[in-house]
Coordinates of C-alpha atoms and ligand atoms in Angstrom, one line a residue:
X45 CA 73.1 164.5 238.3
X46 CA 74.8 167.5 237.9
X47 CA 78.5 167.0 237.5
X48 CA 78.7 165.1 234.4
X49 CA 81.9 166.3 233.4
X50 CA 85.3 166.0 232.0
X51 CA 88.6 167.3 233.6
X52 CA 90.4 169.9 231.4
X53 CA 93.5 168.2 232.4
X54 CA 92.7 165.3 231.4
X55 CA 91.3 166.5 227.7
X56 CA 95.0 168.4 227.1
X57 CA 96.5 165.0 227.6
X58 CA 94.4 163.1 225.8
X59 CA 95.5 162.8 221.4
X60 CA 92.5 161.6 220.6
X61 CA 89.1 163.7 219.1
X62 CA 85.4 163.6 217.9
X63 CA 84.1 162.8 220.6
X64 CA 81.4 164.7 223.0
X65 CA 82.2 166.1 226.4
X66 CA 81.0 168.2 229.1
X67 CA 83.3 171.1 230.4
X68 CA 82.9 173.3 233.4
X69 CA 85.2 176.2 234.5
X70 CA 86.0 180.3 234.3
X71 CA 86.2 182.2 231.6
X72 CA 90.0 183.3 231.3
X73 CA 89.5 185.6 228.1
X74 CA 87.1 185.2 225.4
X75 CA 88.5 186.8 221.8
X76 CA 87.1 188.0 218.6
X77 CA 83.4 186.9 219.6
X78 CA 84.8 183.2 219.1
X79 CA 87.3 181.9 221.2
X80 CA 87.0 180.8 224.7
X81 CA 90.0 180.6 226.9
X82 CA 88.1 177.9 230.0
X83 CA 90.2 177.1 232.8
X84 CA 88.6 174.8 235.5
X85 CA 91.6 174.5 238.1
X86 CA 92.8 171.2 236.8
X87 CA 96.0 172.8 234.7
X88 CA 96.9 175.7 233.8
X89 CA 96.7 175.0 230.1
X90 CA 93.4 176.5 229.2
X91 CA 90.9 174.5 227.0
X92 CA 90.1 176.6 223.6
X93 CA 86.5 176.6 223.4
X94 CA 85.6 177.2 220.2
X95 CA 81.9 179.6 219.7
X96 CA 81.2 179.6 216.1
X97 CA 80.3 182.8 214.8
X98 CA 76.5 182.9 214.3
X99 CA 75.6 180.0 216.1
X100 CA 74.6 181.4 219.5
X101 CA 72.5 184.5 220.8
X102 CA 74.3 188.1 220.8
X103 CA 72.9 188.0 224.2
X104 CA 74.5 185.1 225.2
X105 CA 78.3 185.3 224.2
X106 CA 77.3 189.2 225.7
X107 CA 77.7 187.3 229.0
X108 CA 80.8 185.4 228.5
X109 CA 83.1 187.6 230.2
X110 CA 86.4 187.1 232.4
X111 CA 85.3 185.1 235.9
X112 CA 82.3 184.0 234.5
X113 CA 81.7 180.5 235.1
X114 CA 80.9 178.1 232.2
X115 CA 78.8 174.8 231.5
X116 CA 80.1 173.8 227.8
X117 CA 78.8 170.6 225.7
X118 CA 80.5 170.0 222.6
X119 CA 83.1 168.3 220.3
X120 CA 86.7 167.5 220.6
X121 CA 88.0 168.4 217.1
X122 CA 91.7 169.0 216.2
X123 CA 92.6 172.7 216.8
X124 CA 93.4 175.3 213.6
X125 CA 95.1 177.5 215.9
X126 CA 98.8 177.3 217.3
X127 CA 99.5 176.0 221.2
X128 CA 96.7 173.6 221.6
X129 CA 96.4 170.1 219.7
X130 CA 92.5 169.7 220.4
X131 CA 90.1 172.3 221.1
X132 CA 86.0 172.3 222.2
X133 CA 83.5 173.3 219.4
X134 CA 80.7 174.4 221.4
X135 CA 77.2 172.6 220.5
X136 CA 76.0 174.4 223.9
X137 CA 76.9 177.3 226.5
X138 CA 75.1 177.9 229.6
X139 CA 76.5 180.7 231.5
X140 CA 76.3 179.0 235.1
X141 CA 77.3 182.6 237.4
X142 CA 77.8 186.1 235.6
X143 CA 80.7 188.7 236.4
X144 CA 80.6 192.0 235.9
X145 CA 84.1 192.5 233.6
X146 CA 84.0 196.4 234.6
X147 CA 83.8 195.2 238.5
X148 CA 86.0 191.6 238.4
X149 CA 89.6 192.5 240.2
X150 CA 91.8 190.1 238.0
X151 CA 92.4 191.2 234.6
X152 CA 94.2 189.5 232.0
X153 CA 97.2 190.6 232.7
X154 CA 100.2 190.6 235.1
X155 CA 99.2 191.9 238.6
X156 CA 102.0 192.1 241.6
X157 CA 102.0 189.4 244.1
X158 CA 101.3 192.4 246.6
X159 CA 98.2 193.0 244.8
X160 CA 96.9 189.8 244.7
X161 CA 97.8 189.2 248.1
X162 CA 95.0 191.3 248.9
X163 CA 92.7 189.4 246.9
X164 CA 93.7 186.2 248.5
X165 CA 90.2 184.8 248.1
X166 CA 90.0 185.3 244.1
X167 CA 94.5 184.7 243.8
X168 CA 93.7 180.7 243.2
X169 CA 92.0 181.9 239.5
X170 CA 95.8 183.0 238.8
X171 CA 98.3 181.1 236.9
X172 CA 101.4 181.5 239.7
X173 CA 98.7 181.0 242.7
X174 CA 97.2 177.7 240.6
X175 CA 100.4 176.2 240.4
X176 CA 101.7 177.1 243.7
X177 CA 98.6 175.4 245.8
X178 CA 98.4 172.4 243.3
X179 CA 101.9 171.9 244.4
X180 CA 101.2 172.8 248.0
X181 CA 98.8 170.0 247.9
X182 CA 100.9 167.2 246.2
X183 CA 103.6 168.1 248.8
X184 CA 101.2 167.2 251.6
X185 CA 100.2 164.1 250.1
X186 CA 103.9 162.8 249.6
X187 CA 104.3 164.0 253.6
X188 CA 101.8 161.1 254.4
X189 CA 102.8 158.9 252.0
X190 CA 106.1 158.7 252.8
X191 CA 105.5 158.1 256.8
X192 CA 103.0 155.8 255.8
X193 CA 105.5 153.8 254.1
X194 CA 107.7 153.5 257.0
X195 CA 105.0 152.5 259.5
X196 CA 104.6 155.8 261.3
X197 CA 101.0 156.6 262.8
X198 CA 99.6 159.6 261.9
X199 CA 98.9 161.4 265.6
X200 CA 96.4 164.2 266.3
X201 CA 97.7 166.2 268.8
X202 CA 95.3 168.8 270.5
X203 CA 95.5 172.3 269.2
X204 CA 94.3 174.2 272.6
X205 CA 97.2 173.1 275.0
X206 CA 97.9 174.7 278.5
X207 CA 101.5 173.9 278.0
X208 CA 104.1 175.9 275.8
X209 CA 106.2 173.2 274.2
X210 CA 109.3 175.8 273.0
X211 CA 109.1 177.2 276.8
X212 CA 109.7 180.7 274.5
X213 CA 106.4 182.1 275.7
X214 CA 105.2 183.1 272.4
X215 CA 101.7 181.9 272.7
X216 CA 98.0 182.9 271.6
X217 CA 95.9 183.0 275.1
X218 CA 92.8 180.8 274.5
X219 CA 90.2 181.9 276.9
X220 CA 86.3 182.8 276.8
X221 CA 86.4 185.7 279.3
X222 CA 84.3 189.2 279.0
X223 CA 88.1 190.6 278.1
X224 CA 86.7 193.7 279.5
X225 CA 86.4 192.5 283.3
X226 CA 88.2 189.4 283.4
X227 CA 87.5 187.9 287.2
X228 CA 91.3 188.7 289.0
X229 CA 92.9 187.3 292.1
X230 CA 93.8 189.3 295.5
X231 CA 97.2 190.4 293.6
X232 CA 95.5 191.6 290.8
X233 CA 96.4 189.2 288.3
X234 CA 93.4 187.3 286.0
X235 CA 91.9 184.0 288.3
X236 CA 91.5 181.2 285.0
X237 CA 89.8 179.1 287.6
X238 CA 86.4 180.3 286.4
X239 CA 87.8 180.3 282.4
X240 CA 86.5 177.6 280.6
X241 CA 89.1 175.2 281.2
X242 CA 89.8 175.8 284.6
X243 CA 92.8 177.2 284.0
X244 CA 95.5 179.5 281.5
X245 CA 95.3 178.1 277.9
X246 CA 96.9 179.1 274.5
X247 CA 97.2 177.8 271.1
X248 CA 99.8 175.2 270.6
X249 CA 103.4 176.2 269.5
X250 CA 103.9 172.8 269.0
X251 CA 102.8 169.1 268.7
X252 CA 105.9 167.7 269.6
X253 CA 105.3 166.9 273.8
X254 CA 101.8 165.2 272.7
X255 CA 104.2 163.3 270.2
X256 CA 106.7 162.3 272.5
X257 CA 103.9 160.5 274.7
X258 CA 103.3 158.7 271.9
X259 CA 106.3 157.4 270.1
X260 CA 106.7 155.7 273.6
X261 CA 104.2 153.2 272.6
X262 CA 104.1 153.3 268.6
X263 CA 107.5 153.6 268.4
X264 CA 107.1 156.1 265.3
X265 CA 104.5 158.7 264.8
X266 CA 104.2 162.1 262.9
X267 CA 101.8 164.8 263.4
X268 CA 101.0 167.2 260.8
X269 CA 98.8 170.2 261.7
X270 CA 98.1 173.8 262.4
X271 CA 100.9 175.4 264.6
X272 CA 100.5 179.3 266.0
X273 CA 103.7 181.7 267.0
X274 CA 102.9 185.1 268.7
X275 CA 106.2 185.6 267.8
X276 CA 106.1 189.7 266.0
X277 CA 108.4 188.7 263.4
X278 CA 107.3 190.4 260.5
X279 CA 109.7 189.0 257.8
X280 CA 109.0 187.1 254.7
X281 CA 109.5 183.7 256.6
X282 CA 107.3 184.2 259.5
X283 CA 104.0 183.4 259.7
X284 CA 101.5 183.6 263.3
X285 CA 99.7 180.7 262.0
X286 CA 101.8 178.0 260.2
X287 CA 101.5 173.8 259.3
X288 CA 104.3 171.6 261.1
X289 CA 104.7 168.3 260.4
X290 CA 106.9 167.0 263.6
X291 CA 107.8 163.0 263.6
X292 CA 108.5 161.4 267.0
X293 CA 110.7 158.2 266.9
X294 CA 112.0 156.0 270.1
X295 CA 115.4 154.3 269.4
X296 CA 116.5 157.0 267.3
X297 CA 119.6 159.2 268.3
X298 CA 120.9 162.4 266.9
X299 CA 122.6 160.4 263.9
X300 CA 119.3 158.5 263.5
X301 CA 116.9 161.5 263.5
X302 CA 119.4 163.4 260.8
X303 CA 119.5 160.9 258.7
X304 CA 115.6 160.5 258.5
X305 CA 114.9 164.1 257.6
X306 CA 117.2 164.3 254.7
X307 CA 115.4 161.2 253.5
X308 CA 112.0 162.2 254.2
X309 CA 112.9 166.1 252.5
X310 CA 114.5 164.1 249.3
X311 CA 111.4 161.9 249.1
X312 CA 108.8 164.7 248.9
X313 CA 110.9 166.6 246.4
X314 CA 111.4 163.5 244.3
X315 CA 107.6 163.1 244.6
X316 CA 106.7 166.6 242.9
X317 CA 109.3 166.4 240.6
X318 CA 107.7 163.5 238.9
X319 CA 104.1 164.3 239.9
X320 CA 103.9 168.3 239.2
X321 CA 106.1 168.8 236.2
X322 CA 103.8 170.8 234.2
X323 CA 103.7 173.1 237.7
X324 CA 107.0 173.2 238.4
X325 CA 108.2 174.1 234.8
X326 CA 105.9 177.0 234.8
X327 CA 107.4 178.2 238.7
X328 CA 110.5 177.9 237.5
X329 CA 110.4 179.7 234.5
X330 CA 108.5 182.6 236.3
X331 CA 111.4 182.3 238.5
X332 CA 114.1 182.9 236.5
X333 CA 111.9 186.1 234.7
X334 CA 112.2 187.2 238.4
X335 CA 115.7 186.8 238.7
X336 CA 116.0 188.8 235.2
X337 CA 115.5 191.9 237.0
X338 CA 118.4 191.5 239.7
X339 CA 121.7 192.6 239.2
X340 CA 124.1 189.9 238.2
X341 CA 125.8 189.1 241.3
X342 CA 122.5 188.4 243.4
X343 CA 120.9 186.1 240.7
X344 CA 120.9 182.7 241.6
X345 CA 122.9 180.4 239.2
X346 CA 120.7 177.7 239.3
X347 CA 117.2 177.1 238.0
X348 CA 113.8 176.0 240.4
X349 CA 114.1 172.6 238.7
X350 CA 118.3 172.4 238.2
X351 CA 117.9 173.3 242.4
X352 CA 115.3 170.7 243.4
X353 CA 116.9 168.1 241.4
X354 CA 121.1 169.2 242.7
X355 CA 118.9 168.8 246.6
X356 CA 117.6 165.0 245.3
X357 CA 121.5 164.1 243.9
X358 CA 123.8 165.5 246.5
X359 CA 124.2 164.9 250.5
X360 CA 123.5 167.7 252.8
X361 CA 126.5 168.7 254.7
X362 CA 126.8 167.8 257.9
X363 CA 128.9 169.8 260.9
X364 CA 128.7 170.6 264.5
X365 CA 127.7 174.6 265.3
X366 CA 131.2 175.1 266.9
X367 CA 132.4 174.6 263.6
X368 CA 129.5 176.4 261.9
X369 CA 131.1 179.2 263.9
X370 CA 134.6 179.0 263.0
X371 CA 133.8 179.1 259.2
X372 CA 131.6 182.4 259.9
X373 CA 133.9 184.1 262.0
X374 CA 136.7 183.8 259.1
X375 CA 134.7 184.8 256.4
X376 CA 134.9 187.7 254.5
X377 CA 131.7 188.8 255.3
X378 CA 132.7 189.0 259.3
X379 CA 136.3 190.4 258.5
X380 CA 134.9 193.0 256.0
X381 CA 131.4 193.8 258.0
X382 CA 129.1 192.6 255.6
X383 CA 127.3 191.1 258.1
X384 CA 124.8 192.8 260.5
X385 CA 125.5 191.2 263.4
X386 CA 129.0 190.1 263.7
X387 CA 130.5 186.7 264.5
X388 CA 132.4 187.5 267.3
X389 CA 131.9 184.5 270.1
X390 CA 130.8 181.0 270.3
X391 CA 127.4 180.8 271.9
X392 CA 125.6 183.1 270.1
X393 CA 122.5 182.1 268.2
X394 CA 122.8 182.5 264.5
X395 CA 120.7 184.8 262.9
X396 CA 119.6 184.2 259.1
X397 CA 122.6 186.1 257.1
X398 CA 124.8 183.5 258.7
X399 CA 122.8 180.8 258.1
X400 CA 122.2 181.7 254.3
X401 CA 126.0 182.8 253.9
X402 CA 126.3 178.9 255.0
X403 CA 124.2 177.2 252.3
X404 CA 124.5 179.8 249.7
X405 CA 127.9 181.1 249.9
X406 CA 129.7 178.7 251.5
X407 CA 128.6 175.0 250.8
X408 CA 125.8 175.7 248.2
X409 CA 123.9 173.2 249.5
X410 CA 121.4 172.1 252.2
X411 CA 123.5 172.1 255.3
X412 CA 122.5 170.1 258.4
X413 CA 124.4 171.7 261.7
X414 CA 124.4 169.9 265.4
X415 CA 125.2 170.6 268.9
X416 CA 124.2 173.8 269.5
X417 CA 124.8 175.8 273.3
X418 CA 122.4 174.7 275.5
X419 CA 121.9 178.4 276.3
X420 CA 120.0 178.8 272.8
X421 CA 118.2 175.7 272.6
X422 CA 114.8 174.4 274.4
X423 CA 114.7 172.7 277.3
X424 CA 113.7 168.9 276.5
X425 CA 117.5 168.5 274.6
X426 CA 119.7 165.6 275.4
X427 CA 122.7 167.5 277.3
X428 CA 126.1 166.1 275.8
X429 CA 128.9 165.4 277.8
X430 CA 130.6 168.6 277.4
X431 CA 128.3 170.3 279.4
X432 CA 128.3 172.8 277.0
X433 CA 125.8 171.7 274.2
X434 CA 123.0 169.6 273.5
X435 CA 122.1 167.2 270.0
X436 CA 119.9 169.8 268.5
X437 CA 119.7 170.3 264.8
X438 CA 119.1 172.4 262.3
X439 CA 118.4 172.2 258.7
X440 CA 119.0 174.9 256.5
X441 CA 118.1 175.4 253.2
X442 CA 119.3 177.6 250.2
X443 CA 117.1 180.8 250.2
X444 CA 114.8 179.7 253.1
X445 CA 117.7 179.5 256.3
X446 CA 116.1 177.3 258.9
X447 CA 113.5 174.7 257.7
X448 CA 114.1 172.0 259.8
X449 CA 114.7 172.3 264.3
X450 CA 115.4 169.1 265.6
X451 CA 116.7 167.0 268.7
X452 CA 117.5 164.1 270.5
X453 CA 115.0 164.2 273.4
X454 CA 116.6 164.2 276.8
X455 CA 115.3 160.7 278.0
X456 CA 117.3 161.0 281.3
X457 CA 114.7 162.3 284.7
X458 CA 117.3 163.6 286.9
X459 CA 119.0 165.3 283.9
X460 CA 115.6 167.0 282.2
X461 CA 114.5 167.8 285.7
X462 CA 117.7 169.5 286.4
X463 CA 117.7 171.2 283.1
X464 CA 113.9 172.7 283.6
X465 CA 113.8 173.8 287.1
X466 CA 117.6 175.9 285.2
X467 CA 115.1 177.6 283.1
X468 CA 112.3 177.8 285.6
X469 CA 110.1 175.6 283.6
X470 CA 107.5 173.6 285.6
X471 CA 108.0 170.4 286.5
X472 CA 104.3 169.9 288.7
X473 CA 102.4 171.2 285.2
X474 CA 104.3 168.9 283.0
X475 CA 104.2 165.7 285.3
X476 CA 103.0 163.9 283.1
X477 CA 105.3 164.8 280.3
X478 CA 108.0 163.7 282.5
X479 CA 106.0 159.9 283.2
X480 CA 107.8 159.1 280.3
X481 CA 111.1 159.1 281.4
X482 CA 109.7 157.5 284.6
X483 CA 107.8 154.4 282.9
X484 CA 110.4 152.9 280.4
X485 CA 112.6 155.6 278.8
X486 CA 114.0 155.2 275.6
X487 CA 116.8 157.5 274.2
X488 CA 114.6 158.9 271.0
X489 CA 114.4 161.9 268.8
X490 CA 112.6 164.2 266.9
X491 CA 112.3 167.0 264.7
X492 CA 109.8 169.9 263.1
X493 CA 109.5 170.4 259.2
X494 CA 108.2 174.2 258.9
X495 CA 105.7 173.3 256.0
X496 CA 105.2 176.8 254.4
X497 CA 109.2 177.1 254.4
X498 CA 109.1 173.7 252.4
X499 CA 107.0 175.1 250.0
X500 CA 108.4 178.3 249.5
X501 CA 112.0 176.2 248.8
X502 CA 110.2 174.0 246.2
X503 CA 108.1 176.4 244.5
X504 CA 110.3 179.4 244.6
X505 CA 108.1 181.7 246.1
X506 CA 110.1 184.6 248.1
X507 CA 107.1 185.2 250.6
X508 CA 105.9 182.8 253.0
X509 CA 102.4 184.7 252.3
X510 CA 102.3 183.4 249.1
X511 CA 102.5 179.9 249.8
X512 CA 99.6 179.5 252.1
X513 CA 96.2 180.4 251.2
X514 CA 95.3 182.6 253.8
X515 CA 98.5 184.0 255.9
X516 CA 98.0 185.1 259.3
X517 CA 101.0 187.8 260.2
X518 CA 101.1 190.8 262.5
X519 CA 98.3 193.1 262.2
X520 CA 96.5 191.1 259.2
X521 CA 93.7 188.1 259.1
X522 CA 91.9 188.9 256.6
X523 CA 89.7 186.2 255.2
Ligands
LIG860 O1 112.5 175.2 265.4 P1 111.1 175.1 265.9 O2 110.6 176.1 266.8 O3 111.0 173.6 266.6 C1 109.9 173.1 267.2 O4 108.8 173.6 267.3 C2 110.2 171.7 267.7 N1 109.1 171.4 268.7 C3 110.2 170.7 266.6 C4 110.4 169.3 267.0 O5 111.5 169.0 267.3 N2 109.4 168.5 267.0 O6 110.2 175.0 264.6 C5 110.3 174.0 263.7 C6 110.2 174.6 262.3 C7 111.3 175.6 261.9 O7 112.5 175.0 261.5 C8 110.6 176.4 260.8 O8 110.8 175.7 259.6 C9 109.2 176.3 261.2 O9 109.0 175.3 262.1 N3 108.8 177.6 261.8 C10 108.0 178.5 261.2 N4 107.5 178.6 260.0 C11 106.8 179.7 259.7 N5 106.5 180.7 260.6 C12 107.0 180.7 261.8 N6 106.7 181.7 262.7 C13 107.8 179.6 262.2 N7 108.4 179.2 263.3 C14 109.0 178.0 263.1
LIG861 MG1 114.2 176.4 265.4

């Protein structure tokens, strides 16, 4: 057996010494011909290997270089040195892969996020990138944990889908055609009858009409999986291929569904902050060296932590669009133009500014707003009685704008059907979307969690490319 070995976490966090272990990681630096900083992915709190001077081959230590990958057996003594209690004295060193230092991209040093970005497959073996995914991953596990808690069931929904959930027709076509000299009709456009599922497919946009099929017999469910937007948005909050987690609950109105998220998005935070401290202190203070180099008046007051623990301690705010609208059209930044697109009527769709001029300037918090114009909002929304809106919402988040889009579902037939043949949405292609409301309706919500955007808000990140591992955006899929 190979993988006889201890966790360089769990060494750091362990007092005790003299006893003998097996490490295995990458060489970080290695210093006066001694000194080995090893980092296995664990922390990123190096373990000081210590190479006594004399004790191994010239040729040997020759090969200890940064990225090289390490097999140490040794002792735990108490460490001389400052910043470590404990370090390894090396009885054995078995260099396990060699790198070339003159060749090996990452330097010990400070590269750009741009830069590294471009090595996205060696960016893990970095401090900010480390911490980032470790969180990334604990934040996932708290999504399921939290669901499971409450009795959701954790749905699947299919990731090729011939229907386009949003109806914004921003889809990835799915189809195994010579592109060349696709087979067309009489008018000219492409037959799908001969495409490999017999018809026009895509990549979903959204899991959320699969979900709704199923909340009407679970009650609750949640999917959480790969979601794909054609949308060419190239901005540091849009990505083509993003991770949604979108729960689906029967008996739940607009109050309801509200209420839920801001639990569910405390819960998750509350479950990094005491599970990823170590991360989290090291984001935050990176942060704050970021915010160093702004001017005064754009730094943000608060600190990563002071922010994630003020979002755990206070209620969002809650208000209907219409009044969203009132507060933007007399702010200062309509009256004296800061903004680029002007507040000037209800029923326009809010762009970011507005949105971040609401939770940043205005309310400096998390702000939940509801009842939006039916105009600007997707087709399966329960119409309210004005005729005007429908119980959508949005949750918007200091830094991030929209993080949240949610709704009660219209569970009505006559009123959905109304609403789609409006927006010239098909009602023979989603019949069986619509069996729902025909077999036992249920007034029930919903809403989608943008899971990059989440992750970007709790780790601080300003680019949504740096918060998943491999970001698919316009013009780039590299990896
Ligand atoms: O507001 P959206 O489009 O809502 C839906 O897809 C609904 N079907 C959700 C539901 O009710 N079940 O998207 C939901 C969230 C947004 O609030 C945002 O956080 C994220 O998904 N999102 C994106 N994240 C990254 N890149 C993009 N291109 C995104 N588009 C949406
Ligand atoms: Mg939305």
């Amino acid at each position: 057996m190979f993988n006889k070995r201890t966790r360089i976490k769990e060494l750091l966090e362990n007092d005790t010494h003299n006893y003998e272990v097996t490490v295995m990681g990458w060489v970080r630096t290695f210093r006066n011909n001694q000194f080995i900083a090893l980092n296995d992915g664990s922390t990123n709190n190096n373990l000081q290997v210590l190479a006594e001077l004399g004790k191994f081959e010239e040729s040997l230590l020759k090969r200890i270089t940064t990225g090289a990958s390490l097999k140490v057996k040794g002792e735990i003594i108490p460490s001389l040195g400052k910043g470590q209690k404990i370090e390894l004295k090396a009885n054995s060193i078995e260099v396990l892969g060699d790198s070339d230092a003159e060749k090996y991209p990452l330097q010990p040093k400070k590269h750009s996020l741009e830069f590294l970005r471009e090595i996205a497959h060696l960016r893990f073996r970095t401090n900010t990138f480390a911490a980032v995914f470790r969180v990334r991953h604990s934040l996932a596990f708290a999504v399921h944990r939290f669901f499971n808690e409450k009795g959701f069931v954790y749905l699947h929904t299919p990731i090729i889908t011939a229907s386009d959930a949003e109806g914004a027709g921003e889809m990835f076509h799915v189809t195994n055609f010579d592109l060349i000299n696709p087979p067309k009709n009489e008018d000219g456009s492409i037959n799908f009858k001969n495409d490999f599922f017999g018809k026009a497919t895509n990549l979903t946009v959204s899991g959320q009409l699969e979900g709704e099929l199923a909340a009407m017999a679970f009650s609750d469910i949640y999917t959480f999986g790969p979601t794909f937007r054609a949308e060419n948005s190239n901005t540091a909050r849009h990505l083509a291929e993003f991770w949604m987690i979108e729960p689906e609950m029967a008996f739940y109105d607009l109050e309801d569904n509200a209420n839920l998220a801001e639990e569910f998005i405390k819960y998750i935070i509350k479950y990094v902050l005491g599970n990823n401290k170590e991360d989290l202190d090291f984001l935050s203070q990176r942060l704050s060296k970021e915010e160093k180099q702004k001017p005064q008046n754009e730094r943000i007051e608060m600190s990563l932590i002071e922010k994630l623990q003020f979002v755990t301690n206070n209620n969002f705010e809650r208000l209907t669009y219409t009044e969203a609208i009132e507060i933007l059209k007399e702010s200062n930044y309509n009256k004296k133009k800061k903004f680029q697109y002007l507040i000037e009527e209800w029923g326009v769709d809010l762009q970011s500014e507005h949105e971040r001029y609401l939770v940043e300037k205005h309310f400096k918090k998390p702000v939940i707003l509801t009842d939006y114009p039916k105009q600007i909002k997707a087709f399966y929304m329960r119409q309210n009685d004005d005729g005007k809106t429908v119980a959508a919402m949005d949750i918007l988040a200091p830094g991030i704008g929209e993080i949240v889009g949610g709704s009660q579902r219209e569970e009505r037939l006559d009123k959905l059907v109304e609403r789609m043949k409006e927006m010239h949405i098909s009602t023979e292609e989603l019949d069986w979307y619509l069996d729902t409301r025909r077999f036992g309706t249920v007034p029930h919500s919903g809403f989608g969690l943008g899971f990059e955007r989440l992750v970007q808000f709790v780790t601080g990140m300003t680019n949504i490319r740096d918060v998943i591992p491999f970001p698919r955006t316009p013009k780039s899929a590299e990896f």
